[in-house]
mmCIF file of C-alpha atoms in Angstrom:
data_model
loop_
_atom_site.group_PDB
_atom_site.id
_atom_site.type_symbol
_atom_site.label_atom_id
_atom_site.label_comp_id
_atom_site.label_asym_id
_atom_site.label_seq_id
_atom_site.Cartn_x
_atom_site.Cartn_y
_atom_site.Cartn_z
ATOM 1 C CA UNK A 1 -38.486 -238.931 -36.682
ATOM 2 C CA UNK A 2 -37.574 -241.103 -33.692
ATOM 3 C CA UNK A 3 -37.977 -240.069 -30.070
ATOM 4 C CA UNK A 4 -34.199 -239.906 -29.782
ATOM 5 C CA UNK A 5 -34.052 -237.541 -32.757
ATOM 6 C CA UNK A 6 -36.720 -235.295 -31.216
ATOM 7 C CA UNK A 7 -34.814 -235.047 -27.946
ATOM 8 C CA UNK A 8 -31.626 -234.286 -29.835
ATOM 9 C CA UNK A 9 -33.366 -231.565 -31.862
ATOM 10 C CA UNK A 10 -34.772 -229.797 -28.783
ATOM 11 C CA UNK A 11 -31.451 -230.052 -27.012
ATOM 12 C CA UNK A 12 -29.703 -228.403 -29.969
ATOM 13 C CA UNK A 13 -32.230 -225.568 -30.313
ATOM 14 C CA UNK A 14 -31.309 -223.630 -27.135
ATOM 15 C CA UNK A 15 -27.603 -224.050 -27.847
ATOM 16 C CA UNK A 16 -28.047 -222.852 -31.435
ATOM 17 C CA UNK A 17 -30.161 -219.925 -30.219
ATOM 18 C CA UNK A 18 -27.512 -218.903 -27.708
ATOM 19 C CA UNK A 19 -24.794 -219.262 -30.333
ATOM 20 C CA UNK A 20 -26.775 -217.103 -32.761
ATOM 21 C CA UNK A 21 -27.382 -214.448 -30.081
ATOM 22 C CA UNK A 22 -23.716 -214.435 -29.156
ATOM 23 C CA UNK A 23 -22.803 -214.127 -32.835
ATOM 24 C CA UNK A 24 -25.094 -211.109 -33.228
ATOM 25 C CA UNK A 25 -23.614 -209.498 -30.125
ATOM 26 C CA UNK A 26 -20.114 -210.053 -31.432
ATOM 27 C CA UNK A 27 -21.028 -208.574 -34.801
ATOM 28 C CA UNK A 28 -22.635 -205.534 -33.116
ATOM 29 C CA UNK A 29 -19.459 -205.022 -31.062
ATOM 30 C CA UNK A 30 -17.328 -205.212 -34.221
ATOM 31 C CA UNK A 31 -19.571 -202.666 -35.995
ATOM 32 C CA UNK A 32 -19.357 -200.351 -32.983
ATOM 33 C CA UNK A 33 -15.563 -200.524 -33.046
ATOM 34 C CA UNK A 34 -15.550 -200.060 -36.829
ATOM 35 C CA UNK A 35 -17.741 -196.959 -36.530
ATOM 36 C CA UNK A 36 -15.390 -195.444 -33.975
ATOM 37 C CA UNK A 37 -12.455 -196.197 -36.256
ATOM 38 C CA UNK A 38 -14.213 -194.841 -39.357
ATOM 39 C CA UNK A 39 -14.901 -191.459 -37.718
ATOM 40 C CA UNK A 40 -11.139 -191.087 -37.261
ATOM 41 C CA UNK A 41 -9.709 -192.551 -40.463
ATOM 42 C CA UNK A 42 -12.704 -192.610 -42.809
ATOM 43 C CA UNK A 43 -14.594 -195.464 -44.416
ATOM 44 C CA UNK A 44 -11.755 -196.082 -46.848
ATOM 45 C CA UNK A 45 -9.349 -196.545 -43.958
ATOM 46 C CA UNK A 46 -11.375 -199.479 -42.665
ATOM 47 C CA UNK A 47 -9.920 -202.910 -43.249
ATOM 48 C CA UNK A 48 -10.445 -206.362 -41.807
ATOM 49 C CA UNK A 49 -6.866 -206.294 -40.536
ATOM 50 C CA UNK A 50 -7.144 -202.905 -38.809
ATOM 51 C CA UNK A 51 -10.423 -203.906 -37.186
ATOM 52 C CA UNK A 52 -9.018 -207.248 -36.035
ATOM 53 C CA UNK A 53 -6.222 -205.357 -34.318
ATOM 54 C CA UNK A 54 -8.605 -202.925 -32.596
ATOM 55 C CA UNK A 55 -11.007 -205.649 -31.430
ATOM 56 C CA UNK A 56 -8.174 -208.085 -30.627
ATOM 57 C CA UNK A 57 -9.783 -210.724 -32.822
ATOM 58 C CA UNK A 58 -8.324 -212.793 -35.592
ATOM 59 C CA UNK A 59 -8.745 -211.618 -39.181
ATOM 60 C CA UNK A 60 -10.669 -214.785 -39.955
ATOM 61 C CA UNK A 61 -12.964 -214.110 -36.979
ATOM 62 C CA UNK A 62 -13.823 -210.605 -38.230
ATOM 63 C CA UNK A 63 -14.121 -211.800 -41.817
ATOM 64 C CA UNK A 64 -16.582 -214.518 -40.793
ATOM 65 C CA UNK A 65 -19.090 -211.860 -39.656
ATOM 66 C CA UNK A 66 -18.917 -209.718 -42.813
ATOM 67 C CA UNK A 67 -17.362 -211.636 -45.654
ATOM 68 C CA UNK A 68 -15.837 -208.571 -47.275
ATOM 69 C CA UNK A 69 -14.504 -205.107 -46.538
ATOM 70 C CA UNK A 70 -17.347 -203.648 -48.595
ATOM 71 C CA UNK A 71 -19.980 -205.345 -46.428
ATOM 72 C CA UNK A 72 -18.194 -204.035 -43.334
ATOM 73 C CA UNK A 73 -18.296 -200.462 -44.681
ATOM 74 C CA UNK A 74 -22.008 -200.736 -45.489
ATOM 75 C CA UNK A 75 -22.733 -202.078 -42.001
ATOM 76 C CA UNK A 76 -20.950 -199.064 -40.518
ATOM 77 C CA UNK A 77 -23.005 -196.663 -42.653
ATOM 78 C CA UNK A 78 -26.244 -198.332 -41.558
ATOM 79 C CA UNK A 79 -25.239 -198.198 -37.895
ATOM 80 C CA UNK A 80 -24.295 -194.539 -38.180
ATOM 81 C CA UNK A 81 -27.641 -193.756 -39.811
ATOM 82 C CA UNK A 82 -29.524 -195.639 -37.085
ATOM 83 C CA UNK A 83 -27.804 -193.637 -34.357
ATOM 84 C CA UNK A 84 -28.332 -190.403 -36.274
ATOM 85 C CA UNK A 85 -32.088 -191.056 -36.442
ATOM 86 C CA UNK A 86 -32.254 -191.973 -32.761
ATOM 87 C CA UNK A 87 -30.513 -188.741 -31.699
ATOM 88 C CA UNK A 88 -31.820 -186.262 -34.265
ATOM 89 C CA UNK A 89 -35.049 -187.419 -35.903
ATOM 90 C CA UNK A 90 -37.122 -189.391 -33.389
ATOM 91 C CA UNK A 91 -36.889 -186.919 -30.456
ATOM 92 C CA UNK A 92 -38.142 -184.136 -32.755
ATOM 93 C CA UNK A 93 -41.252 -186.166 -33.615
ATOM 94 C CA UNK A 94 -42.602 -185.420 -30.132
ATOM 95 C CA UNK A 95 -42.855 -181.735 -31.053
ATOM 96 C CA UNK A 96 -45.977 -180.255 -32.713
ATOM 97 C CA UNK A 97 -46.136 -180.277 -36.504
ATOM 98 C CA UNK A 98 -44.746 -177.313 -38.350
ATOM 99 C CA UNK A 99 -42.133 -174.861 -37.154
ATOM 100 C CA UNK A 100 -41.686 -176.383 -33.642
ATOM 101 C CA UNK A 101 -40.742 -179.731 -35.204
ATOM 102 C CA UNK A 102 -38.481 -178.118 -37.800
ATOM 103 C CA UNK A 103 -36.725 -176.131 -35.084
ATOM 104 C CA UNK A 104 -36.264 -179.285 -32.994
ATOM 105 C CA UNK A 105 -34.798 -181.231 -35.913
ATOM 106 C CA UNK A 106 -32.299 -178.478 -36.628
ATOM 107 C CA UNK A 107 -31.420 -178.080 -32.937
ATOM 108 C CA UNK A 108 -30.818 -181.834 -32.593
ATOM 109 C CA UNK A 109 -28.783 -181.827 -35.799
ATOM 110 C CA UNK A 110 -26.694 -178.957 -34.476
ATOM 111 C CA UNK A 111 -26.145 -180.728 -31.162
ATOM 112 C CA UNK A 112 -24.878 -183.853 -32.887
ATOM 113 C CA UNK A 113 -22.740 -181.781 -35.259
ATOM 114 C CA UNK A 114 -21.129 -179.941 -32.338
ATOM 115 C CA UNK A 115 -19.913 -183.308 -30.986
ATOM 116 C CA UNK A 116 -18.761 -184.453 -34.428
ATOM 117 C CA UNK A 117 -16.521 -181.417 -34.827
ATOM 118 C CA UNK A 118 -14.048 -183.395 -32.730
ATOM 119 C CA UNK A 119 -14.917 -186.963 -33.715
ATOM 120 C CA UNK A 120 -15.820 -186.578 -37.390
ATOM 121 C CA UNK A 121 -18.970 -187.175 -39.436
ATOM 122 C CA UNK A 122 -19.407 -190.231 -41.662
ATOM 123 C CA UNK A 123 -21.733 -188.312 -43.989
ATOM 124 C CA UNK A 124 -19.170 -185.541 -44.523
ATOM 125 C CA UNK A 125 -16.016 -187.655 -44.764
ATOM 126 C CA UNK A 126 -17.850 -190.290 -46.803
ATOM 127 C CA UNK A 127 -18.980 -187.691 -49.331
ATOM 128 C CA UNK A 128 -15.360 -186.662 -49.874
ATOM 129 C CA UNK A 129 -14.194 -190.273 -50.210
ATOM 130 C CA UNK A 130 -16.960 -191.554 -52.495
ATOM 131 C CA UNK A 131 -18.210 -188.518 -54.428
ATOM 132 C CA UNK A 132 -16.577 -189.667 -57.672
ATOM 133 C CA UNK A 133 -17.009 -193.422 -57.242
ATOM 134 C CA UNK A 134 -19.699 -195.950 -57.959
ATOM 135 C CA UNK A 135 -20.737 -199.078 -56.107
ATOM 136 C CA UNK A 136 -22.739 -200.392 -53.136
ATOM 137 C CA UNK A 137 -20.845 -198.405 -50.487
ATOM 138 C CA UNK A 138 -21.518 -195.099 -52.217
ATOM 139 C CA UNK A 139 -25.136 -196.140 -52.806
ATOM 140 C CA UNK A 140 -25.592 -196.924 -49.091
ATOM 141 C CA UNK A 141 -24.072 -193.597 -48.109
ATOM 142 C CA UNK A 142 -26.142 -191.592 -50.607
ATOM 143 C CA UNK A 143 -29.302 -193.448 -49.582
ATOM 144 C CA UNK A 144 -28.764 -192.601 -45.915
ATOM 145 C CA UNK A 145 -28.154 -188.902 -46.577
ATOM 146 C CA UNK A 146 -31.149 -188.653 -48.910
ATOM 147 C CA UNK A 147 -33.375 -190.364 -46.345
ATOM 148 C CA UNK A 148 -32.447 -187.755 -43.749
ATOM 149 C CA UNK A 149 -32.829 -184.809 -46.130
ATOM 150 C CA UNK A 150 -36.234 -186.166 -47.186
ATOM 151 C CA UNK A 151 -37.282 -186.109 -43.520
ATOM 152 C CA UNK A 152 -36.093 -182.508 -43.225
ATOM 153 C CA UNK A 153 -37.987 -181.637 -46.387
ATOM 154 C CA UNK A 154 -41.199 -183.112 -44.950
ATOM 155 C CA UNK A 155 -40.713 -180.937 -41.875
ATOM 156 C CA UNK A 156 -40.346 -177.841 -44.076
ATOM 157 C CA UNK A 157 -43.457 -178.778 -46.067
ATOM 158 C CA UNK A 158 -45.351 -179.309 -42.807
ATOM 159 C CA UNK A 159 -44.286 -175.878 -41.540
ATOM 160 C CA UNK A 160 -45.526 -174.355 -44.775
ATOM 161 C CA UNK A 161 -48.855 -176.207 -44.574
ATOM 162 C CA UNK A 162 -49.335 -175.069 -40.967
ATOM 163 C CA UNK A 163 -48.914 -171.462 -42.071
ATOM 164 C CA UNK A 164 -45.619 -171.047 -40.195
ATOM 165 C CA UNK A 165 -43.780 -170.287 -43.436
ATOM 166 C CA UNK A 166 -44.871 -167.954 -46.216
ATOM 167 C CA UNK A 167 -47.076 -169.542 -48.869
ATOM 168 C CA UNK A 168 -44.644 -168.686 -51.686
ATOM 169 C CA UNK A 169 -41.623 -170.318 -50.012
ATOM 170 C CA UNK A 170 -39.550 -172.595 -52.274
ATOM 171 C CA UNK A 171 -39.222 -175.707 -50.101
ATOM 172 C CA UNK A 172 -36.130 -177.055 -51.872
ATOM 173 C CA UNK A 173 -34.365 -173.695 -51.667
ATOM 174 C CA UNK A 174 -35.002 -173.450 -47.935
ATOM 175 C CA UNK A 175 -33.804 -177.031 -47.406
ATOM 176 C CA UNK A 176 -30.669 -176.285 -49.449
ATOM 177 C CA UNK A 177 -29.853 -173.294 -47.238
ATOM 178 C CA UNK A 178 -30.377 -175.245 -44.002
ATOM 179 C CA UNK A 179 -28.157 -178.078 -45.241
ATOM 180 C CA UNK A 180 -25.600 -175.494 -46.308
ATOM 181 C CA UNK A 181 -25.341 -174.215 -42.731
ATOM 182 C CA UNK A 182 -24.347 -177.671 -41.484
ATOM 183 C CA UNK A 183 -21.773 -178.162 -44.239
ATOM 184 C CA UNK A 184 -20.305 -174.699 -43.606
ATOM 185 C CA UNK A 185 -20.137 -175.415 -39.881
ATOM 186 C CA UNK A 186 -18.077 -178.571 -40.441
ATOM 187 C CA UNK A 187 -15.658 -176.694 -42.688
ATOM 188 C CA UNK A 188 -15.387 -173.631 -40.448
ATOM 189 C CA UNK A 189 -15.173 -175.432 -37.105
ATOM 190 C CA UNK A 190 -13.425 -178.723 -37.910
ATOM 191 C CA UNK A 191 -11.076 -177.668 -40.714
ATOM 192 C CA UNK A 192 -10.451 -173.945 -40.143
ATOM 193 C CA UNK A 193 -10.924 -174.100 -36.351
ATOM 194 C CA UNK A 194 -12.736 -170.763 -36.404
ATOM 195 C CA UNK A 195 -14.244 -169.904 -32.998
ATOM 196 C CA UNK A 196 -17.908 -168.980 -32.821
ATOM 197 C CA UNK A 197 -18.878 -171.158 -35.785
ATOM 198 C CA UNK A 198 -21.709 -172.897 -33.905
ATOM 199 C CA UNK A 199 -23.228 -169.554 -32.876
ATOM 200 C CA UNK A 200 -23.031 -168.319 -36.463
ATOM 201 C CA UNK A 201 -24.751 -171.458 -37.743
ATOM 202 C CA UNK A 202 -27.573 -170.989 -35.239
ATOM 203 C CA UNK A 203 -27.833 -167.314 -36.182
ATOM 204 C CA UNK A 204 -27.966 -168.362 -39.830
ATOM 205 C CA UNK A 205 -30.949 -170.616 -39.115
ATOM 206 C CA UNK A 206 -32.746 -167.762 -37.354
ATOM 207 C CA UNK A 207 -32.015 -165.538 -40.357
ATOM 208 C CA UNK A 208 -33.544 -168.133 -42.671
ATOM 209 C CA UNK A 209 -36.717 -168.285 -40.581
ATOM 210 C CA UNK A 210 -36.953 -164.485 -40.526
ATOM 211 C CA UNK A 211 -36.581 -164.449 -44.294
ATOM 212 C CA UNK A 212 -39.078 -167.209 -45.055
ATOM 213 C CA UNK A 213 -41.299 -167.268 -41.982
ATOM 214 C CA UNK A 214 -44.844 -166.002 -41.740
ATOM 215 C CA UNK A 215 -44.921 -162.920 -39.494
ATOM 216 C CA UNK A 216 -47.296 -164.386 -36.937
ATOM 217 C CA UNK A 217 -45.156 -167.534 -36.538
ATOM 218 C CA UNK A 218 -41.944 -165.794 -35.476
ATOM 219 C CA UNK A 219 -41.003 -164.976 -31.872
ATOM 220 C CA UNK A 220 -41.290 -161.332 -30.862
ATOM 221 C CA UNK A 221 -37.818 -159.777 -30.354
ATOM 222 C CA UNK A 222 -37.000 -158.603 -26.825
ATOM 223 C CA UNK A 223 -36.928 -154.926 -27.887
ATOM 224 C CA UNK A 224 -40.395 -155.207 -29.385
ATOM 225 C CA UNK A 225 -41.690 -156.899 -26.245
ATOM 226 C CA UNK A 226 -40.390 -154.000 -24.124
ATOM 227 C CA UNK A 227 -41.997 -151.469 -26.450
ATOM 228 C CA UNK A 228 -45.304 -153.328 -26.360
ATOM 229 C CA UNK A 229 -45.195 -153.584 -22.563
ATOM 230 C CA UNK A 230 -44.468 -149.852 -22.268
ATOM 231 C CA UNK A 231 -47.258 -149.001 -24.677
ATOM 232 C CA UNK A 232 -49.654 -151.247 -22.784
ATOM 233 C CA UNK A 233 -48.706 -149.643 -19.465
ATOM 234 C CA UNK A 234 -49.290 -146.157 -20.864
ATOM 235 C CA UNK A 235 -52.640 -147.226 -22.251
ATOM 236 C CA UNK A 236 -53.681 -148.640 -18.864
ATOM 237 C CA UNK A 237 -52.571 -145.471 -17.074
ATOM 238 C CA UNK A 238 -54.479 -143.293 -19.539
ATOM 239 C CA UNK A 239 -57.616 -145.375 -19.088
ATOM 240 C CA UNK A 240 -57.441 -145.127 -15.295
ATOM 241 C CA UNK A 241 -57.263 -141.305 -15.519
ATOM 242 C CA UNK A 242 -60.410 -141.289 -17.599
#
């Protein structure tokens, strides 16, 4: 390679790097807009044309970043899953193993769900759209949901191993009931518009822990605390008389 060629190569490299970075930024911006659109109209409502209109780009410009509507839908699912993990899963990992971590995961899940009552959930709407279909989009959606439920299952297993749940607890049954609370909340709050649905979902989770939890792992109810304090005070008074 001649000296001229070497200079030309090094001159091109920064420009190509900047072009690649700009291309990635543009693609990320398109995915962000597509995710916002999908929460309103569903994954099936996404199209290159609709997205071009929202982003004020040409159809060919949007198409160049994805190549197909299917690839666009899969990119949206992956982005949604990434954000879900960042908001729900990773913060809970700072909590101790066992029941504290399980509680944190559910609390984070509930917090995100409370926002999605207005905006919509890709996992919920996607399940309705693709439950009876086959193909890469459905596979991506199913894979994301299963990945999250597997993480929840590990948290349940951990709580059982730490002695925070009863030894005979059926892990899959408990996971099924927790997942059921979230699905019921979406139906009750988003579709039926029933007030108090979030409180009932939280109460349902507490009921599950009371049903399956080891006695020494559950918080002492306020009434019991008062009774114990009163009993302790009487005991102290009796001892001082002696």
